[in-house]
Amino acid sequence: MEEMFRKKAEATRRLVEAAEEAHRQHEENPDLQYEYFNAVLINEVDEEGNNVELGGEFILEPNDHFNNLSVNLSHSVVQVPTNMYNKDPDIVNGVYWSEALNKVFVDNFETDPTLIWQYFGSAKGFFRQYPGVKWHPDEHGVIGFDCRNRKWYIQAATSPKDVVILVDVSGSMKGLRLTIARQTVSSILDTLGDDDFFNIIAYNQEIHYVEPCLNGTLVRADRTNKDHFREHLDKLFAKGIGLLGEALSEAFTILNDFNQTGRGSVCSQAIMLVTDGATEMYDDVFEKFNWPERKVRIFPYLIGRESAFADNLKWMACANKGYFSQISTLADVQENVMRYLHVMSRPKVIDHEHDTVWTEAYVDSALKVKSGPSLTTTVAMPVFSTKNETKNQGILLGVVGTDIPLQELMKLIPKHMLGIHGYVFAITNNGYILIHPDLRPLYQGSQKRRKPHYSSVDLSEVEWEDKDDILRNAMVNRRTGTFSMETKKTVDRGRRVLKMHYDYYYTDIKGTPFSVGVALSRGHGKYFFRGNVSVDAGLRDLEQPDVALADEWTYCNTEEEHEHRHLTQIQAIKLFMTGRRLNLKCDRELIQEVLFDAVVTAPLEAYWTGLALNKSENSDKGVEITFLGTRSGLSRINLFIPSDQLSNQDFLTAEDKEGVFNADHFPLWYKRAAEQVPGTFVYSIPFSTALENKSVVLASTAIQLQDDRKSPIFAAVGIQMKLEYFQRKFWTACRQCTALDGKCSISCDNDDVNCYLIDNNGFILVTEEQSQTGLFFGEVEGAVMNKLLQMGSFKRITLYDYQALCRDYSGSSDSARTLSDPFSVVRWLLTELVIFLLEFNLYSWWNVDLTVKAQRSRGKTMMVPCDTEYPAFVSERTIKETTGNIQCDNCVRSFVIQQIPSSNLFMVVVDNKCDCSSIPPVTMDPIEIMYNESLKCDRLKFQKDRKKPESCHPFHPEENAMECGSASRLSSPLTAGLLPLVAATISR
């Protein structure tokens, strides 16, 4: 893992060296005569069919490494923001000398074929990207992307900073000026990252904290806090007079006090002043708080076209190592705000420190994998001018970056060694999740939209049982160690819960701000079952048509060499094991396991084929698929009907993310089977991503090797059958009662009872009312479910979801099998599954006088991010049969529940003559956690442990502080007063 990160950083460093050398050579021989490939204009033609200027023919070909996006692997393209002129001399000049990066881009990709996007973001605003790809404007003809506003650029260009933003809300700021001021503040917030801290103060004749509860402190500039402050900006209104001196004093005091606590960036400090004027220079304030060290930079933004007070504001900037900008229109905001970043970068540039920075995880919308947009991290480094003549100006040329899909990181993880429930996770220095199987960055829906705060989900929000943040804090502080705790892991989209005990192992990733952890569940993964088979036999059985390997597991690394990219994993295994590709890097141990599994499970193909040919075994085509998965990631799948006739066509495909072997988890049917009593079948109706799929039933069971000392689970096997087929078998079994011995006085056909078949989590598989299928039993029979909870037959487990969406209302068994004969295991499954309903005794269920009308109301509403608390329910394994009576208004309702042997199912029979509708239903609906104002404030103020970046460049004695603004020139008296001050300060 460290090796992968190191290689990406080296590729980025080569880009830095090439860029600085190219710029140096260009400075010696400048040339502005240059045409380039504009990312928007390539392959565009005018009305006459001619290539447009800056376009031209640009060959684009689909490439599977870039998920079939059409790219050009020989050239890069240049994107220029819509609000900038394509042929601006500064743009053309930079594009010309940065053309030298093309060769390095190509060389990097040939050296490391796992690379994806490489790029250079210029301080002038253009963006050079490799490989070349066409960019498309939005419906308004606009491309809003500006590389200088991206986190990777800002983090690489500047050091961490504490910032106080002062906003003038005096009467003269009414109307358009206040609108521009709000946009200016919002743009400043865009430039702040997770290692920065800030607060916003509005001032007139009084000081008003935009968030009153944060009086006198700073908060981390994460997405949640910035959005919170943006909401308050809309509440600002202008009145009164502006007393800037008091506001400046307050800002200096906050920065000093907060810096003393050691909780902020403990690096750069700045005051951003957004105002339409200053009547004086406030040198007394600066002398008291900031001179002679000038540790706090001042960045005044003059709002409006008036320049009467420009001299005073520019003097403040120059006297305090800042920069002055004037913003006349909304269109001027972003470009002027960005200028402060170049000033903040000067010390780093003068020091020539090419600090390597890594971003948090973010969604690369362009590079989509099968399951949706890909999570990515970026390694970035700044590029400087190396001319000695301009050294004290600290000229930042831009930032180079290389993207790393986190999917590549997941491929390095030996999933087969982690066990059925094991997983790997990683976090940043701020505790935010980089990778974790419980991170949900996208809304659940067909559009796969990003959640607002997906990149700042804290580890404590998914490993929430660790109430004291022991695991999180140890990892943030880059320690190496272990930790254990009981956890409640949800599966099946949060509807079901597994109670587990996990052991965590963690350490830091050298050369990055990340830490990685491994979670291993007790009871799985400690023992392996291994056997020896001949290579020829293993390869022969591995190549059978019913065999597939885990798509996201790495048996052989086919990414490192271009010549191996076209190989499937099975093809690569064959070449490796036969010695025909010695340079292939493969996991020999995993391959030996998968070859053994292929041989041992080979008889299933013939058996399944025989069943398919024997129509009497499946005459009504109720069974659709049989499947098997082993711990080595091998799957065998047999279709009993044509694929286009399957009731649930997503099952066992990439569309069904929880149902297949994945980079971060085993299939859901495998995991649930492994947690049941050996020999127990697990039945369920799968939940799809959009609408609940109620047309099929899945059944699976674990295959376990047992001896006196250990019992590793070797595989899981199962079938998919039509729901109608399963239900018909159930009702047929129920009606056998009278036919068997004539003693049954009542059956499920009787109008006085309601019969249900529910699973161990309380979901209904069979009921007379079809619309209730798939619902939670408590929603239909609230009175009975309440009684079952009181009696201990079911347990309620409270869970928390900190990535939620809320409605915005406007026992053991002796039937276990071993590995010795997997052929008989599957035969046993198929026969037991069909007849299990006939084998349990129904008679005792009818000897009591034995439900409720379905009550369900769910309106369609808009969903917004929130924190929720919600219940899950689990049956008590030791309770096999229970009867109960419920006192309702004027009657008593009776019921009986009995476990069906060798399954996770329960038969529930309820007397429906007694109306218990006054007892409310038991639902699984989440409840939003409401925070009162005091608690909201405490949450804003509270700061979890974080590891500060090691690099810090707040100021440099050689810095040219006179490069401090581009507006009107300073008047002679002001210049005369400023120069001695600057000279005296530098001499110190």
mmCIF file of C-alpha atoms in Angstrom, residues 193-350:
data_model
loop_
_atom_site.group_PDB
_atom_site.id
_atom_site.type_symbol
_atom_site.label_atom_id
_atom_site.label_comp_id
_atom_site.label_asym_id
_atom_site.label_seq_id
_atom_site.Cartn_x
_atom_site.Cartn_y
_atom_site.Cartn_z
ATOM 1 C CA GLY A 193 -10.016 23.486 3.567
ATOM 2 C CA ASP A 194 -10.172 20.951 6.357
ATOM 3 C CA ASP A 195 -6.834 22.086 7.826
ATOM 4 C CA ASP A 196 -8.023 25.720 8.073
ATOM 5 C CA PHE A 197 -10.042 27.483 10.787
ATOM 6 C CA PHE A 198 -12.276 30.535 10.505
ATOM 7 C CA ASN A 199 -15.008 32.778 11.859
ATOM 8 C CA ILE A 200 -17.095 35.589 10.353
ATOM 9 C CA ILE A 201 -17.848 38.874 12.090
ATOM 10 C CA ALA A 202 -20.251 41.490 10.758
ATOM 11 C CA TYR A 203 -19.727 45.019 12.036
ATOM 12 C CA ASN A 204 -21.348 48.450 12.007
ATOM 13 C CA GLN A 205 -21.380 50.490 15.187
ATOM 14 C CA GLU A 206 -21.432 47.120 16.958
ATOM 15 C CA ILE A 207 -19.751 43.759 16.472
ATOM 16 C CA HIS A 208 -22.053 40.911 15.406
ATOM 17 C CA TYR A 209 -20.801 37.341 15.204
ATOM 18 C CA VAL A 210 -22.568 35.782 12.231
ATOM 19 C CA GLU A 211 -22.978 32.656 14.379
ATOM 20 C CA PRO A 212 -23.551 34.135 17.860
ATOM 21 C CA CYS A 213 -22.692 30.936 19.720
ATOM 22 C CA LEU A 214 -19.131 31.020 18.318
ATOM 23 C CA ASN A 215 -18.237 34.276 20.001
ATOM 24 C CA GLY A 216 -14.481 34.579 20.426
ATOM 25 C CA THR A 217 -13.375 31.343 18.774
ATOM 26 C CA LEU A 218 -12.700 29.699 15.405
ATOM 27 C CA VAL A 219 -14.088 26.526 13.863
ATOM 28 C CA ARG A 220 -12.689 24.075 11.362
ATOM 29 C CA ALA A 221 -13.442 24.965 7.753
ATOM 30 C CA ASP A 222 -15.112 21.678 6.873
ATOM 31 C CA ARG A 223 -18.060 21.513 4.507
ATOM 32 C CA THR A 224 -20.658 21.324 7.268
ATOM 33 C CA ASN A 225 -19.417 24.421 9.088
ATOM 34 C CA LYS A 226 -18.991 26.447 5.906
ATOM 35 C CA ASP A 227 -22.521 25.623 4.786
ATOM 36 C CA HIS A 228 -23.810 26.572 8.227
ATOM 37 C CA PHE A 229 -22.211 30.013 7.978
ATOM 38 C CA ARG A 230 -23.476 30.496 4.433
ATOM 39 C CA GLU A 231 -27.021 30.116 5.693
ATOM 40 C CA HIS A 232 -26.390 32.931 8.180
ATOM 41 C CA LEU A 233 -24.954 35.229 5.501
ATOM 42 C CA ASP A 234 -28.410 35.605 4.005
ATOM 43 C CA LYS A 235 -29.601 37.092 7.290
ATOM 44 C CA LEU A 236 -27.194 40.039 7.140
ATOM 45 C CA PHE A 237 -28.693 43.478 6.555
ATOM 46 C CA ALA A 238 -27.075 46.903 6.366
ATOM 47 C CA LYS A 239 -27.704 49.783 8.769
ATOM 48 C CA GLY A 240 -25.851 52.256 10.965
ATOM 49 C CA ILE A 241 -22.231 53.371 10.749
ATOM 50 C CA GLY A 242 -19.101 51.244 10.485
ATOM 51 C CA LEU A 243 -16.564 51.221 13.337
ATOM 52 C CA LEU A 244 -13.747 49.241 11.757
ATOM 53 C CA GLY A 245 -11.235 49.808 14.546
ATOM 54 C CA GLU A 246 -13.222 47.777 17.053
ATOM 55 C CA ALA A 247 -13.780 45.001 14.517
ATOM 56 C CA LEU A 248 -10.063 44.789 13.741
ATOM 57 C CA SER A 249 -9.219 44.668 17.445
ATOM 58 C CA GLU A 250 -11.702 41.839 17.940
ATOM 59 C CA ALA A 251 -10.249 39.910 15.007
ATOM 60 C CA PHE A 252 -6.670 40.230 16.252
ATOM 61 C CA THR A 253 -7.739 39.178 19.734
ATOM 62 C CA ILE A 254 -9.498 36.061 18.451
ATOM 63 C CA LEU A 255 -6.535 35.010 16.329
ATOM 64 C CA ASN A 256 -4.077 35.485 19.159
ATOM 65 C CA ASP A 257 -6.187 33.741 21.797
ATOM 66 C CA PHE A 258 -7.099 30.842 19.540
ATOM 67 C CA ASN A 259 -3.495 30.378 18.467
ATOM 68 C CA GLN A 260 -2.484 30.130 22.117
ATOM 69 C CA THR A 261 -4.817 27.182 22.628
ATOM 70 C CA GLY A 262 -2.943 25.181 19.974
ATOM 71 C CA ARG A 263 -6.270 23.982 18.550
ATOM 72 C CA GLY A 264 -6.129 25.824 15.240
ATOM 73 C CA SER A 265 -3.749 25.609 12.322
ATOM 74 C CA VAL A 266 -0.879 27.063 14.434
ATOM 75 C CA CYS A 267 0.527 28.371 11.172
ATOM 76 C CA SER A 268 -0.599 31.254 8.936
ATOM 77 C CA GLN A 269 -3.068 33.897 10.116
ATOM 78 C CA ALA A 270 -5.132 36.365 8.123
ATOM 79 C CA ILE A 271 -7.918 38.924 8.396
ATOM 80 C CA MET A 272 -10.138 39.303 5.332
ATOM 81 C CA LEU A 273 -11.816 42.705 5.315
ATOM 82 C CA VAL A 274 -14.882 43.097 3.101
ATOM 83 C CA THR A 275 -15.998 46.735 3.079
ATOM 84 C CA ASP A 276 -16.905 49.704 0.895
ATOM 85 C CA GLY A 277 -14.360 51.966 2.564
ATOM 86 C CA ALA A 278 -12.208 52.968 5.517
ATOM 87 C CA THR A 279 -11.918 56.568 6.679
ATOM 88 C CA GLU A 280 -8.523 56.019 8.302
ATOM 89 C CA MET A 281 -5.601 53.613 8.334
ATOM 90 C CA TYR A 282 -5.962 52.335 11.922
ATOM 91 C CA ASP A 283 -2.215 52.202 12.373
ATOM 92 C CA ASP A 284 -2.723 52.358 16.140
ATOM 93 C CA VAL A 285 -4.565 49.032 16.009
ATOM 94 C CA PHE A 286 -1.859 47.414 13.889
ATOM 95 C CA GLU A 287 0.878 48.803 16.119
ATOM 96 C CA LYS A 288 -0.836 47.325 19.154
ATOM 97 C CA PHE A 289 -1.597 43.884 17.750
ATOM 98 C CA ASN A 290 0.532 43.127 14.690
ATOM 99 C CA TRP A 291 3.719 45.132 14.458
ATOM 100 C CA PRO A 292 6.604 44.591 14.162
ATOM 101 C CA GLU A 293 6.256 40.836 13.467
ATOM 102 C CA ARG A 294 3.269 41.243 11.133
ATOM 103 C CA LYS A 295 2.229 37.661 11.712
ATOM 104 C CA VAL A 296 -1.349 38.409 10.678
ATOM 105 C CA ARG A 297 -1.835 39.318 7.034
ATOM 106 C CA ILE A 298 -4.554 41.786 6.059
ATOM 107 C CA PHE A 299 -6.538 41.299 2.835
ATOM 108 C CA PRO A 300 -8.944 44.196 2.188
ATOM 109 C CA TYR A 301 -11.646 43.808 -0.480
ATOM 110 C CA LEU A 302 -13.088 47.159 -1.524
ATOM 111 C CA ILE A 303 -16.693 46.646 -2.648
ATOM 112 C CA GLY A 304 -18.082 48.976 -5.321
ATOM 113 C CA ARG A 305 -16.705 51.282 -7.985
ATOM 114 C CA GLU A 306 -15.825 54.146 -5.649
ATOM 115 C CA SER A 307 -12.089 54.469 -4.991
ATOM 116 C CA ALA A 308 -12.073 57.303 -2.461
ATOM 117 C CA PHE A 309 -10.899 54.966 0.309
ATOM 118 C CA ALA A 310 -8.698 52.730 -1.826
ATOM 119 C CA ASP A 311 -5.459 54.312 -0.530
ATOM 120 C CA ASN A 312 -6.302 53.593 3.100
ATOM 121 C CA LEU A 313 -7.237 50.002 2.403
ATOM 122 C CA LYS A 314 -4.230 49.343 0.226
ATOM 123 C CA TRP A 315 -1.978 50.835 2.876
ATOM 124 C CA MET A 316 -3.412 48.334 5.385
ATOM 125 C CA ALA A 317 -2.579 45.479 3.008
ATOM 126 C CA CYS A 318 0.961 46.674 2.287
ATOM 127 C CA ALA A 319 1.712 47.416 5.937
ATOM 128 C CA ASN A 320 0.598 43.922 6.953
ATOM 129 C CA LYS A 321 1.967 41.662 4.210
ATOM 130 C CA GLY A 322 -1.434 41.307 2.558
ATOM 131 C CA TYR A 323 -3.031 42.219 -0.732
ATOM 132 C CA PHE A 324 -5.640 44.788 -1.742
ATOM 133 C CA SER A 325 -8.388 44.085 -4.296
ATOM 134 C CA GLN A 326 -11.323 46.077 -5.555
ATOM 135 C CA ILE A 327 -14.511 44.246 -6.529
ATOM 136 C CA SER A 328 -17.007 46.243 -8.574
ATOM 137 C CA THR A 329 -19.339 43.520 -9.881
ATOM 138 C CA LEU A 330 -20.329 39.957 -9.070
ATOM 139 C CA ALA A 331 -18.294 38.812 -12.081
ATOM 140 C CA ASP A 332 -15.144 40.215 -10.449
ATOM 141 C CA VAL A 333 -15.506 38.260 -7.213
ATOM 142 C CA GLN A 334 -13.783 34.944 -7.832
ATOM 143 C CA GLU A 335 -10.731 36.245 -9.684
ATOM 144 C CA ASN A 336 -10.075 38.871 -7.014
ATOM 145 C CA VAL A 337 -10.585 36.503 -4.108
ATOM 146 C CA MET A 338 -8.109 34.012 -5.581
ATOM 147 C CA ARG A 339 -5.274 36.567 -5.477
ATOM 148 C CA TYR A 340 -4.791 36.202 -1.753
ATOM 149 C CA LEU A 341 -3.735 32.582 -2.247
ATOM 150 C CA HIS A 342 -0.668 33.646 -4.202
ATOM 151 C CA VAL A 343 0.351 35.964 -1.380
ATOM 152 C CA MET A 344 -0.121 33.196 1.191
ATOM 153 C CA SER A 345 2.011 30.905 -0.976
ATOM 154 C CA ARG A 346 5.027 33.282 -1.113
ATOM 155 C CA PRO A 347 6.878 31.926 1.953
ATOM 156 C CA LYS A 348 6.605 28.370 0.642
ATOM 157 C CA VAL A 349 7.800 29.457 -2.793
ATOM 158 C CA ILE A 350 10.769 31.401 -1.413
#
